[in-house]
Amino acid sequence: MVSSAHAIASGLAKDGGLFVPRDFPPVSLTEIDSMREASYGDRAVAVLGRFLTDFTEEELRSCVDAAYSKEKFGDFPAPLHLLKKDTDILELWHGPTCAFKDMALQILPHFLTKAIAKTGEQKKVVILVATSGDTGKAAMAGFADVPETEVIVFYPQDGVSAIQQLQMTTQRGKNVQAVAVEGNFDDAQTGVKVLFGDKELAAELKDHGCAFSSANSINWGRLVPQIVYYFSAYTDAVARGRIKLGEKINFSVPTGNFGDILAGYYAKLMGLPVNKFICASNSNNVLTDFINTGTYDRNRPFHKTISPSMDILVSSNLERLLYEKTERNADKVNEWMDALKDKGNYSVGSDIQSLVLSDFFGAWVDEIETQETIGDVFNNYDYVMDPHTAVAYKALEKYRLMTSDETYSIVLSTASPFKFNDVVLRSIAPDCFEGEAMDPFAAMKQLAETAHLEIPQSMKELPDLPVHKSDVVEPAGMEGEVKKILSIE
Ligand SMILES: *Cc1c(COP(=O)(O)O)cnc(C)c1O
């Protein structure tokens, strides 16, 4: 067993396994009720304090205040947008990079610097990130110029949107770099995992006063801030009269690495009244198949979609769910993870599958349905969703159709529509295009006009910022690139 500071500082356990909390401290309905009037910061301190027991309340407060400031997140970091009686939208993209990863990556650097001081390791922390687009920028923005940290982001060369790439290559900060990898997201993620597991490299880094850590959702410090907004959304739904305190609700979550939805499951284990989590996927529907069959099989074609942050075939955090569902049988879970590595698939058997089905429903949504959903919701409710949110919205509709469950549900909205102007505009105003591609910034302006929305400041200024060109490497060249950046030869 290790302290929370150690788990956050190191990111990954020595044997390559993932850290999980010893237990899930209960939060009573009375406490949930008392959050109603509280600020987001107070809600966060209450929930985070349950897990980060080696941080004082003052320390947590200072992390929370620095992370979720008004300058960075506006009036409220995670507002519940009221859409219709049985469905609301939890907007998680009011942070500096306009995607939900800010919710965790703005606070992680503050946890990390405090954690390093606590564990007494006077080392420079080198954060390696594999990104399908949003994590990279969010990590760079969160860590820019944080002392004693260095961030190296690997992104798939052709796997991120033009805007996402520009967001990364215009990020200021001497200690943050983006590197393009020839391959897809899984190539980048596998490459990062290899670097983490490389003992020789770790020894070399140590000689230079450095140590690796991770800002991917495998880091416990990434997951724990995500638990907060499930409580926050629930208490807001009570406050707005959508549900009565104690009533169970559903959450529909656009899922890639299974981090966001896992945080919701952890909230449920702490006592949050949840009926089902709808695990929403795009055509990379490996999780839908897993939930419906008990077999996880990554041997399938990889699809590039209009919801690129969910283009993932290996969902790292599923390992943590299986650990809980097997009553923490590490040997069993290791066996499956080894099988996944060796042959690309594993089966958990019908008993474990039923346990998964008791909390999760899997559904996937294709490209046409995603665009139709963006258009329909705009036409019916005058609300503009990004493609990831649309996948979750449509998956919820499919769930309702198949189960007749009419429980009040919250859809997690993970990105601002302005991060995906082209697709969103095509969906709500197809006539703008006449079949041609539009410059992303022209599309952004057009979207703002069509939908009567304001362009977020950080998006508006993008075209005017200086660009630092990324290095491009093959997966095999990632180690060399890290050494080059850290000046280790
Ligand atoms: C990362 C991301 C997701 C997927 O979240 P996971 O925690 O990886 O499941 C969904 N939508 C957007 C916009 C994202 O950036």
Short mmCIF file of C-alpha atoms and ligand atoms in Angstrom, two decimals:
data_model
loop_
_atom_site.label_atom_id
_atom_site.label_comp_id
_atom_site.label_asym_id
_atom_site.label_seq_id
_atom_site.Cartn_x
_atom_site.Cartn_y
_atom_site.Cartn_z
CA MET A 1 0.00 0.00 0.00
CA VAL A 2 1.24 3.51 -0.81
CA SER A 3 0.19 7.06 0.04
CA SER A 4 -1.90 9.09 -2.40
CA ALA A 5 1.06 11.46 -2.82
CA HIS A 6 3.24 8.55 -3.93
CA ALA A 7 0.59 7.23 -6.33
CA ILE A 8 0.24 10.66 -7.94
CA ALA A 9 3.97 11.38 -8.09
CA SER A 10 4.85 8.07 -9.75
CA GLY A 11 1.77 7.68 -11.98
CA LEU A 12 2.23 3.95 -12.54
CA ALA A 13 3.20 1.24 -10.01
CA LYS A 14 6.71 -0.26 -10.29
CA ASP A 15 5.36 -3.50 -11.78
CA GLY A 16 3.50 -1.55 -14.47
CA GLY A 17 0.13 -1.95 -12.74
CA LEU A 18 -2.39 0.81 -12.06
CA PHE A 19 -2.99 2.34 -8.65
CA VAL A 20 -6.47 2.05 -7.15
CA PRO A 21 -7.74 3.40 -3.83
CA ARG A 22 -7.77 1.01 -0.88
CA ASP A 23 -11.49 1.56 -0.49
CA PHE A 24 -14.29 3.89 -1.55
CA PRO A 25 -15.18 6.14 1.38
CA PRO A 26 -18.95 6.60 1.61
CA VAL A 27 -20.64 9.95 1.01
CA SER A 28 -24.09 10.06 2.62
CA LEU A 29 -27.22 11.54 1.09
CA THR A 30 -27.16 14.21 3.79
CA GLU A 31 -23.70 15.25 2.62
CA ILE A 32 -24.78 15.21 -1.01
CA ASP A 33 -27.70 17.39 -0.02
CA SER A 34 -25.40 19.82 1.80
CA MET A 35 -23.41 20.32 -1.43
CA ARG A 36 -26.42 21.96 -3.05
CA GLU A 37 -25.54 25.48 -1.97
CA ALA A 38 -21.79 24.93 -2.13
CA SER A 39 -19.43 26.29 -4.79
CA TYR A 40 -17.74 23.84 -7.15
CA GLY A 41 -14.51 24.36 -5.18
CA ASP A 42 -16.18 23.34 -1.92
CA ARG A 43 -17.70 20.28 -3.56
CA ALA A 44 -14.27 19.38 -4.90
CA VAL A 45 -12.51 19.74 -1.55
CA ALA A 46 -15.18 17.55 0.08
CA VAL A 47 -14.79 14.72 -2.43
CA LEU A 48 -11.01 14.93 -2.99
CA GLY A 49 -10.38 14.91 0.76
CA ARG A 50 -11.92 11.43 0.93
CA PHE A 51 -9.03 10.03 -1.09
CA LEU A 52 -6.08 12.40 -0.75
CA THR A 53 -5.84 11.79 2.97
CA ASP A 54 -2.20 12.81 3.17
CA PHE A 55 -3.04 16.30 1.88
CA THR A 56 -4.27 18.83 4.45
CA GLU A 57 -7.54 20.62 3.80
CA GLU A 58 -5.58 23.87 3.22
CA GLU A 59 -3.41 22.14 0.63
CA LEU A 60 -6.44 20.77 -1.18
CA ARG A 61 -8.12 24.15 -1.02
CA SER A 62 -5.10 25.83 -2.58
CA CYS A 63 -4.93 23.22 -5.38
CA VAL A 64 -8.65 23.61 -6.08
CA ASP A 65 -8.58 27.41 -6.03
CA ALA A 66 -5.60 27.56 -8.38
CA ALA A 67 -7.15 25.04 -10.77
CA TYR A 68 -10.80 26.08 -11.00
CA SER A 69 -10.38 29.86 -10.91
CA LYS A 70 -12.83 32.19 -12.56
CA GLU A 71 -10.15 33.31 -15.05
CA LYS A 72 -9.73 29.73 -16.21
CA PHE A 73 -13.24 28.31 -16.01
CA GLY A 74 -15.65 31.23 -15.85
CA ASP A 75 -18.44 31.32 -13.30
CA PHE A 76 -18.92 27.61 -12.75
CA PRO A 77 -16.58 24.87 -14.03
CA ALA A 78 -19.18 22.17 -14.65
CA PRO A 79 -22.64 23.63 -15.26
CA LEU A 80 -25.70 21.48 -15.87
CA HIS A 81 -27.46 22.70 -19.01
CA LEU A 82 -31.19 22.03 -18.74
CA LEU A 83 -32.28 20.49 -22.03
CA LYS A 84 -35.58 18.73 -21.39
CA LYS A 85 -37.45 17.12 -18.54
CA ASP A 86 -35.79 13.71 -18.64
CA THR A 87 -32.37 14.68 -20.05
CA ASP A 88 -29.83 17.34 -19.15
CA ILE A 89 -26.29 18.02 -20.33
CA LEU A 90 -23.29 18.29 -18.03
CA GLU A 91 -20.90 20.71 -19.74
CA LEU A 92 -17.31 19.89 -18.88
CA TRP A 93 -15.56 22.12 -21.39
CA HIS A 94 -15.48 25.57 -19.84
CA GLY A 95 -11.74 25.33 -19.11
CA PRO A 96 -8.79 26.82 -21.02
CA THR A 97 -8.65 24.19 -23.80
CA CYS A 98 -12.42 23.78 -24.27
CA ALA A 99 -12.43 20.05 -23.50
CA PHE A 100 -13.24 18.06 -20.39
CA LYS A 101 -9.64 16.99 -19.82
CA ASP A 102 -9.08 20.43 -18.26
CA MET A 103 -11.20 19.33 -15.31
CA ALA A 104 -8.40 17.01 -14.26
CA LEU A 105 -5.32 18.43 -15.96
CA GLN A 106 -5.63 21.89 -14.49
CA ILE A 107 -5.45 20.46 -10.99
CA LEU A 108 -3.00 17.57 -11.52
CA PRO A 109 0.13 19.81 -11.68
CA HIS A 110 -0.78 21.31 -8.31
CA PHE A 111 -1.28 17.85 -6.81
CA LEU A 112 2.01 16.75 -8.33
CA THR A 113 4.19 19.56 -7.03
CA LYS A 114 2.74 19.06 -3.53
CA ALA A 115 3.06 15.28 -3.83
CA ILE A 116 6.72 15.52 -4.84
CA ALA A 117 7.45 17.74 -1.85
CA LYS A 118 5.71 15.19 0.40
CA THR A 119 7.49 12.13 -0.94
CA GLY A 120 10.78 13.97 -0.54
CA GLU A 121 11.87 13.25 -4.08
CA GLN A 122 13.81 16.23 -5.29
CA LYS A 123 13.54 15.13 -8.87
CA LYS A 124 12.34 16.77 -11.98
CA VAL A 125 9.15 15.04 -13.05
CA VAL A 126 9.00 14.14 -16.71
CA ILE A 127 5.41 13.74 -17.84
CA LEU A 128 4.97 11.56 -20.92
CA VAL A 129 1.60 11.85 -22.60
CA ALA A 130 0.08 9.87 -25.43
CA THR A 131 -2.84 11.83 -26.83
CA SER A 132 -5.63 11.39 -29.31
CA GLY A 133 -5.93 15.18 -29.32
CA ASP A 134 -7.37 16.73 -26.20
CA THR A 135 -5.16 15.36 -23.43
CA GLY A 136 -2.03 16.71 -25.09
CA LYS A 137 -3.12 20.30 -25.21
CA ALA A 138 -4.75 20.10 -21.78
CA ALA A 139 -1.57 18.68 -20.23
CA MET A 140 0.59 21.31 -21.93
CA ALA A 141 -1.71 24.10 -20.74
CA GLY A 142 -1.89 22.69 -17.22
CA PHE A 143 1.85 22.23 -16.82
CA ALA A 144 3.22 25.19 -18.79
CA ASP A 145 6.03 26.76 -16.73
CA VAL A 146 5.27 24.68 -13.61
CA PRO A 147 8.73 24.39 -11.97
CA GLU A 148 10.51 21.01 -11.90
CA THR A 149 8.27 19.50 -14.56
CA GLU A 150 8.81 18.67 -18.22
CA VAL A 151 5.94 17.58 -20.46
CA ILE A 152 6.45 15.60 -23.66
CA VAL A 153 3.30 14.93 -25.66
CA PHE A 154 3.15 12.29 -28.41
CA TYR A 155 0.24 12.61 -30.83
CA PRO A 156 -0.64 10.54 -33.93
CA GLN A 157 0.54 12.52 -36.93
CA ASP A 158 -2.72 12.21 -38.89
CA GLY A 159 -5.02 11.41 -35.99
CA VAL A 160 -5.87 14.83 -34.56
CA SER A 161 -7.94 17.68 -35.98
CA ALA A 162 -6.30 20.77 -37.49
CA ILE A 163 -7.47 22.82 -34.53
CA GLN A 164 -6.21 20.28 -32.00
CA GLN A 165 -2.80 20.24 -33.67
CA LEU A 166 -2.68 24.04 -33.71
CA GLN A 167 -3.69 24.16 -30.05
CA MET A 168 -0.66 22.03 -29.21
CA THR A 169 1.85 23.69 -31.48
CA THR A 170 0.97 27.19 -30.28
CA GLN A 171 1.20 26.37 -26.57
CA ARG A 172 3.67 28.59 -24.73
CA GLY A 173 5.98 27.27 -21.99
CA LYS A 174 9.64 26.21 -22.13
CA ASN A 175 8.93 22.89 -20.45
CA VAL A 176 6.21 21.58 -22.77
CA GLN A 177 6.79 19.90 -26.18
CA ALA A 178 4.52 18.18 -28.70
CA VAL A 179 5.93 15.43 -30.94
CA ALA A 180 4.10 13.81 -33.86
CA VAL A 181 4.26 9.99 -34.11
CA GLU A 182 3.90 8.16 -37.41
CA GLY A 183 0.97 5.90 -36.54
CA ASN A 184 -2.36 6.00 -34.72
CA PHE A 185 -3.20 6.74 -31.09
CA ASP A 186 -2.63 3.15 -29.98
CA ASP A 187 0.89 3.28 -31.47
CA ALA A 188 1.60 6.42 -29.47
CA GLN A 189 0.08 4.98 -26.29
CA THR A 190 1.91 1.67 -26.65
CA GLY A 191 5.15 3.59 -27.23
CA VAL A 192 4.65 5.59 -24.04
CA LYS A 193 3.89 2.44 -22.05
CA VAL A 194 7.12 0.88 -23.35
CA LEU A 195 9.10 3.94 -22.23
CA PHE A 196 7.50 3.78 -18.79
CA GLY A 197 8.44 0.13 -18.44
CA ASP A 198 12.06 0.56 -19.65
CA LYS A 199 14.25 -0.01 -16.57
CA GLU A 200 17.48 1.06 -18.28
CA LEU A 201 15.94 4.32 -19.38
CA ALA A 202 14.59 4.89 -15.86
CA ALA A 203 18.10 4.42 -14.47
CA GLU A 204 19.53 6.87 -16.99
CA LEU A 205 16.89 9.41 -16.07
CA LYS A 206 17.60 8.93 -12.39
CA ASP A 207 21.29 9.72 -13.01
CA HIS A 208 20.13 13.00 -14.48
CA GLY A 209 17.83 13.81 -11.56
CA CYS A 210 14.66 13.01 -13.48
CA ALA A 211 11.79 10.53 -13.06
CA PHE A 212 8.87 9.67 -15.30
CA SER A 213 5.30 10.27 -14.35
CA SER A 214 2.08 10.13 -16.27
CA ALA A 215 -0.71 12.58 -16.92
CA ASN A 216 -2.77 10.04 -18.84
CA SER A 217 -5.94 8.83 -17.22
CA ILE A 218 -3.97 5.89 -15.83
CA ASN A 219 -2.66 8.37 -13.20
CA TRP A 220 -4.82 8.32 -10.09
CA GLY A 221 -4.43 12.10 -9.83
CA ARG A 222 -6.23 12.37 -13.17
CA LEU A 223 -9.15 10.18 -12.16
CA VAL A 224 -9.96 11.53 -8.74
CA PRO A 225 -10.92 15.10 -9.84
CA GLN A 226 -13.36 13.51 -12.29
CA ILE A 227 -15.33 11.89 -9.47
CA VAL A 228 -16.23 15.37 -8.22
CA TYR A 229 -18.42 16.41 -11.13
CA TYR A 230 -20.66 13.37 -10.89
CA PHE A 231 -21.58 14.45 -7.35
CA SER A 232 -21.81 18.06 -8.46
CA ALA A 233 -24.17 17.24 -11.35
CA TYR A 234 -26.36 15.08 -9.16
CA THR A 235 -26.73 17.73 -6.52
CA ASP A 236 -27.54 20.31 -9.23
CA ALA A 237 -30.22 18.03 -10.66
CA VAL A 238 -31.78 17.90 -7.18
CA ALA A 239 -31.47 21.67 -6.76
CA ARG A 240 -33.09 22.33 -10.15
CA GLY A 241 -36.03 20.11 -9.27
CA ARG A 242 -35.31 17.38 -11.83
CA ILE A 243 -35.12 14.61 -9.23
CA LYS A 244 -35.66 14.02 -5.53
CA LEU A 245 -32.68 13.44 -3.27
CA GLY A 246 -31.89 9.73 -3.27
CA GLU A 247 -33.51 9.01 -6.64
CA LYS A 248 -31.33 6.98 -8.97
CA ILE A 249 -30.30 8.51 -12.28
CA ASN A 250 -28.39 7.47 -15.43
CA PHE A 251 -25.26 9.00 -16.88
CA SER A 252 -24.38 8.64 -20.57
CA VAL A 253 -20.64 9.03 -21.12
CA PRO A 254 -18.73 9.35 -24.42
CA THR A 255 -15.96 6.86 -23.76
CA GLY A 256 -12.44 6.27 -25.02
CA ASN A 257 -9.92 5.21 -22.41
CA PHE A 258 -12.70 4.44 -19.90
CA GLY A 259 -11.39 7.07 -17.45
CA ASP A 260 -14.34 9.44 -17.34
CA ILE A 261 -16.96 6.71 -16.98
CA LEU A 262 -14.85 4.84 -14.42
CA ALA A 263 -14.78 7.97 -12.24
CA GLY A 264 -18.60 7.86 -12.35
CA TYR A 265 -18.57 4.22 -11.30
CA TYR A 266 -16.28 5.13 -8.39
CA ALA A 267 -18.80 7.83 -7.40
CA LYS A 268 -21.48 5.13 -7.40
CA LEU A 269 -19.31 2.93 -5.18
CA MET A 270 -19.13 5.90 -2.78
CA GLY A 271 -22.90 6.03 -2.61
CA LEU A 272 -24.03 8.30 -5.44
CA PRO A 273 -27.49 7.05 -6.49
CA VAL A 274 -26.87 5.80 -10.03
CA ASN A 275 -28.94 3.29 -11.98
CA LYS A 276 -26.91 2.78 -15.19
CA PHE A 277 -23.90 4.21 -16.93
CA ILE A 278 -24.35 4.21 -20.67
CA CYS A 279 -20.93 3.54 -22.16
CA ALA A 280 -21.11 5.32 -25.51
CA SER A 281 -18.65 4.50 -28.31
CA ASN A 282 -18.21 5.50 -31.93
CA SER A 283 -17.45 2.92 -34.66
CA ASN A 284 -14.43 1.85 -32.64
CA ASN A 285 -16.94 -0.18 -30.67
CA VAL A 286 -14.65 -2.53 -28.79
CA LEU A 287 -16.24 -1.58 -25.44
CA THR A 288 -19.81 -2.07 -26.72
CA ASP A 289 -18.86 -5.58 -27.81
CA PHE A 290 -17.10 -6.25 -24.52
CA ILE A 291 -20.10 -5.23 -22.43
CA ASN A 292 -22.48 -7.24 -24.63
CA THR A 293 -20.38 -10.41 -24.97
CA GLY A 294 -17.80 -10.49 -22.16
CA THR A 295 -15.04 -10.72 -24.76
CA TYR A 296 -12.63 -7.86 -25.31
CA ASP A 297 -11.07 -8.11 -28.75
CA ARG A 298 -8.83 -5.43 -30.14
CA ASN A 299 -8.16 -7.37 -33.34
CA ARG A 300 -10.32 -5.25 -35.60
CA PRO A 301 -9.91 -2.37 -37.99
CA PHE A 302 -9.17 1.01 -36.48
CA HIS A 303 -11.59 3.72 -37.67
CA LYS A 304 -10.76 7.40 -37.85
CA THR A 305 -13.98 9.15 -36.90
CA ILE A 306 -15.43 12.61 -36.37
CA SER A 307 -15.20 11.98 -32.60
CA PRO A 308 -11.43 11.37 -32.58
CA SER A 309 -10.92 11.44 -28.81
CA MET A 310 -12.81 8.15 -28.69
CA ASP A 311 -10.82 6.46 -31.46
CA ILE A 312 -9.27 3.92 -29.13
CA LEU A 313 -9.01 0.14 -29.25
CA VAL A 314 -7.30 -0.43 -25.90
CA SER A 315 -9.16 1.26 -23.05
CA SER A 316 -6.56 1.29 -20.27
CA ASN A 317 -8.90 2.00 -17.39
CA LEU A 318 -11.10 -1.02 -18.02
CA GLU A 319 -8.44 -2.90 -16.06
CA ARG A 320 -9.50 -0.95 -12.96
CA LEU A 321 -13.17 -1.88 -13.44
CA LEU A 322 -12.29 -5.55 -13.81
CA TYR A 323 -10.25 -5.36 -10.63
CA GLU A 324 -13.34 -4.27 -8.70
CA LYS A 325 -15.66 -6.69 -10.49
CA THR A 326 -13.42 -9.66 -9.63
CA GLU A 327 -13.35 -8.55 -6.00
CA ARG A 328 -9.80 -7.36 -6.52
CA ASN A 329 -8.37 -10.53 -7.97
CA ALA A 330 -5.09 -9.13 -9.33
CA ASP A 331 -3.93 -12.51 -10.71
CA LYS A 332 -7.06 -12.92 -12.76
CA VAL A 333 -6.88 -9.38 -14.13
CA ASN A 334 -3.17 -9.77 -14.95
CA GLU A 335 -3.93 -12.94 -16.87
CA TRP A 336 -6.46 -11.05 -19.02
CA MET A 337 -4.14 -8.10 -19.54
CA ASP A 338 -1.33 -10.46 -20.58
CA ALA A 339 -3.68 -12.16 -23.03
CA LEU A 340 -4.62 -8.75 -24.41
CA LYS A 341 -0.94 -7.97 -24.93
CA ASP A 342 -0.07 -11.36 -26.41
CA LYS A 343 -3.02 -12.17 -28.63
CA GLY A 344 -5.15 -9.05 -28.52
CA ASN A 345 -8.17 -10.48 -26.72
CA TYR A 346 -9.54 -12.04 -23.56
CA SER A 347 -12.89 -13.26 -22.21
CA VAL A 348 -14.05 -12.62 -18.67
CA GLY A 349 -16.80 -15.26 -18.58
CA SER A 350 -20.51 -14.82 -18.02
CA ASP A 351 -20.39 -14.22 -14.25
CA ILE A 352 -18.14 -11.18 -14.50
CA GLN A 353 -19.98 -10.02 -17.59
CA SER A 354 -23.29 -9.99 -15.69
CA LEU A 355 -21.67 -7.93 -12.96
CA VAL A 356 -20.51 -5.45 -15.59
CA LEU A 357 -24.01 -5.38 -17.09
CA SER A 358 -25.52 -4.53 -13.71
CA ASP A 359 -23.85 -1.10 -13.89
CA PHE A 360 -23.18 -0.49 -17.58
CA PHE A 361 -25.01 -0.52 -20.88
CA GLY A 362 -22.90 -0.45 -24.04
CA ALA A 363 -24.05 1.23 -27.25
CA TRP A 364 -22.26 2.61 -30.27
CA VAL A 365 -23.15 5.29 -32.76
CA ASP A 366 -22.00 5.60 -36.35
CA GLU A 367 -20.83 8.70 -38.21
CA ILE A 368 -24.13 9.49 -39.91
CA GLU A 369 -26.13 9.06 -36.70
CA THR A 370 -23.69 11.37 -34.93
CA GLN A 371 -24.20 14.16 -37.45
CA GLU A 372 -27.97 13.63 -37.53
CA THR A 373 -28.06 13.88 -33.75
CA ILE A 374 -26.19 17.19 -33.74
CA GLY A 375 -28.68 18.52 -36.29
CA ASP A 376 -31.78 17.14 -34.52
CA VAL A 377 -30.84 18.46 -31.10
CA PHE A 378 -30.08 21.87 -32.59
CA ASN A 379 -33.39 21.98 -34.43
CA ASN A 380 -35.47 20.69 -31.52
CA TYR A 381 -33.80 22.31 -28.52
CA ASP A 382 -31.64 25.07 -29.96
CA TYR A 383 -28.58 23.48 -28.38
CA VAL A 384 -25.30 22.78 -30.18
CA MET A 385 -23.33 19.66 -29.27
CA ASP A 386 -19.87 18.57 -30.33
CA PRO A 387 -19.60 15.10 -31.98
CA HIS A 388 -18.45 13.32 -28.78
CA THR A 389 -21.43 14.64 -26.86
CA ALA A 390 -23.70 13.66 -29.74
CA VAL A 391 -22.44 10.07 -29.55
CA ALA A 392 -23.41 9.94 -25.87
CA TYR A 393 -26.76 11.57 -26.54
CA LYS A 394 -27.63 9.11 -29.29
CA ALA A 395 -26.40 6.14 -27.23
CA LEU A 396 -28.81 7.22 -24.48
CA GLU A 397 -31.66 7.29 -26.98
CA LYS A 398 -30.75 3.77 -28.11
CA TYR A 399 -30.63 2.62 -24.49
CA ARG A 400 -34.09 4.05 -23.85
CA LEU A 401 -35.48 2.42 -26.96
CA MET A 402 -34.06 -0.99 -26.08
CA THR A 403 -34.85 -1.00 -22.36
CA SER A 404 -37.89 1.29 -22.00
CA ASP A 405 -36.08 2.74 -18.98
CA GLU A 406 -37.31 6.30 -18.57
CA THR A 407 -35.05 7.27 -15.68
CA TYR A 408 -33.86 10.87 -15.68
CA SER A 409 -30.43 10.94 -17.35
CA ILE A 410 -27.47 13.25 -17.64
CA VAL A 411 -25.34 13.29 -20.81
CA LEU A 412 -21.71 14.25 -20.26
CA SER A 413 -20.61 16.87 -22.76
CA THR A 414 -16.87 16.57 -23.19
CA ALA A 415 -15.91 19.22 -25.73
CA SER A 416 -17.02 22.61 -26.93
CA PRO A 417 -18.63 22.48 -30.39
CA PHE A 418 -16.03 25.06 -31.42
CA LYS A 419 -13.32 22.41 -31.30
CA PHE A 420 -15.05 20.62 -34.19
CA ASN A 421 -16.44 23.49 -36.24
CA ASP A 422 -16.46 21.80 -39.59
CA VAL A 423 -18.45 18.72 -38.59
CA VAL A 424 -20.81 20.64 -36.34
CA LEU A 425 -21.54 23.23 -38.99
CA ARG A 426 -22.10 20.54 -41.62
CA SER A 427 -24.62 18.95 -39.26
CA ILE A 428 -26.63 22.04 -38.40
CA ALA A 429 -26.26 24.04 -41.61
CA PRO A 430 -25.25 21.72 -44.48
CA ASP A 431 -26.06 24.40 -47.05
CA CYS A 432 -23.02 26.45 -45.99
CA PHE A 433 -20.69 24.03 -47.71
CA GLU A 434 -21.74 23.12 -51.22
CA GLY A 435 -19.62 20.00 -50.78
CA GLU A 436 -16.39 21.85 -50.25
CA ALA A 437 -14.10 21.86 -47.27
CA MET A 438 -14.04 25.10 -45.34
CA ASP A 439 -11.09 26.67 -43.58
CA PRO A 440 -11.50 25.76 -39.87
CA PHE A 441 -11.52 29.39 -38.77
CA ALA A 442 -14.03 30.47 -41.39
CA ALA A 443 -16.17 27.56 -40.18
CA MET A 444 -15.73 28.75 -36.61
CA LYS A 445 -17.07 32.21 -37.46
CA GLN A 446 -19.90 30.73 -39.46
CA LEU A 447 -20.82 28.40 -36.60
CA ALA A 448 -20.94 31.29 -34.15
CA GLU A 449 -23.29 33.15 -36.49
CA THR A 450 -25.54 30.21 -37.30
CA ALA A 451 -25.89 29.07 -33.70
CA HIS A 452 -25.81 32.53 -32.09
CA LEU A 453 -22.93 31.53 -29.84
CA GLU A 454 -19.77 33.31 -28.80
CA ILE A 455 -16.44 31.82 -29.84
CA PRO A 456 -14.43 30.95 -26.71
CA GLN A 457 -11.49 33.36 -26.28
CA SER A 458 -8.82 30.64 -26.43
CA MET A 459 -10.19 29.52 -29.81
CA LYS A 460 -10.57 32.99 -31.20
CA GLU A 461 -6.91 33.88 -30.62
CA LEU A 462 -5.50 30.63 -32.08
CA PRO A 463 -4.80 31.81 -35.66
CA ASP A 464 -2.71 34.72 -34.39
CA LEU A 465 -0.37 32.76 -32.12
CA PRO A 466 3.16 31.77 -33.19
CA VAL A 467 3.53 28.07 -34.14
CA HIS A 468 6.39 25.81 -32.94
CA LYS A 469 6.77 23.07 -35.51
CA SER A 470 6.63 19.54 -33.99
CA ASP A 471 9.31 16.92 -34.57
CA VAL A 472 7.97 13.81 -36.34
CA VAL A 473 9.19 10.38 -35.19
CA GLU A 474 8.45 6.70 -35.82
CA PRO A 475 7.23 4.79 -32.77
CA ALA A 476 10.73 3.30 -32.50
CA GLY A 477 12.20 6.79 -32.35
CA MET A 478 10.24 7.90 -29.29
CA GLU A 479 12.97 6.98 -26.81
CA GLY A 480 15.58 8.94 -28.74
CA GLU A 481 13.28 11.93 -28.87
CA VAL A 482 12.78 11.88 -25.09
CA LYS A 483 16.54 11.77 -24.54
CA LYS A 484 17.05 14.58 -26.99
CA ILE A 485 14.52 16.81 -25.25
CA LEU A 486 15.99 16.04 -21.83
CA SER A 487 19.57 16.42 -23.15
CA ILE A 488 20.52 12.87 -22.12
CA GLU A 489 22.82 11.08 -24.55
C1 LIG B 1 -10.80 12.12 -23.74
C2 LIG B 1 -12.11 12.41 -24.30
C3 LIG B 1 -13.17 11.49 -24.22
C4 LIG B 1 -13.00 10.10 -23.64
O1 LIG B 1 -12.74 10.09 -22.26
P1 LIG B 1 -12.07 8.80 -21.59
O2 LIG B 1 -11.82 9.19 -20.17
O3 LIG B 1 -10.80 8.56 -22.34
O4 LIG B 1 -13.02 7.68 -21.72
C5 LIG B 1 -14.39 11.87 -24.73
N1 LIG B 1 -14.57 13.07 -25.31
C6 LIG B 1 -13.59 13.98 -25.40
C7 LIG B 1 -13.85 15.28 -26.07
C8 LIG B 1 -12.32 13.69 -24.89
O5 LIG B 1 -11.36 14.59 -24.99
#
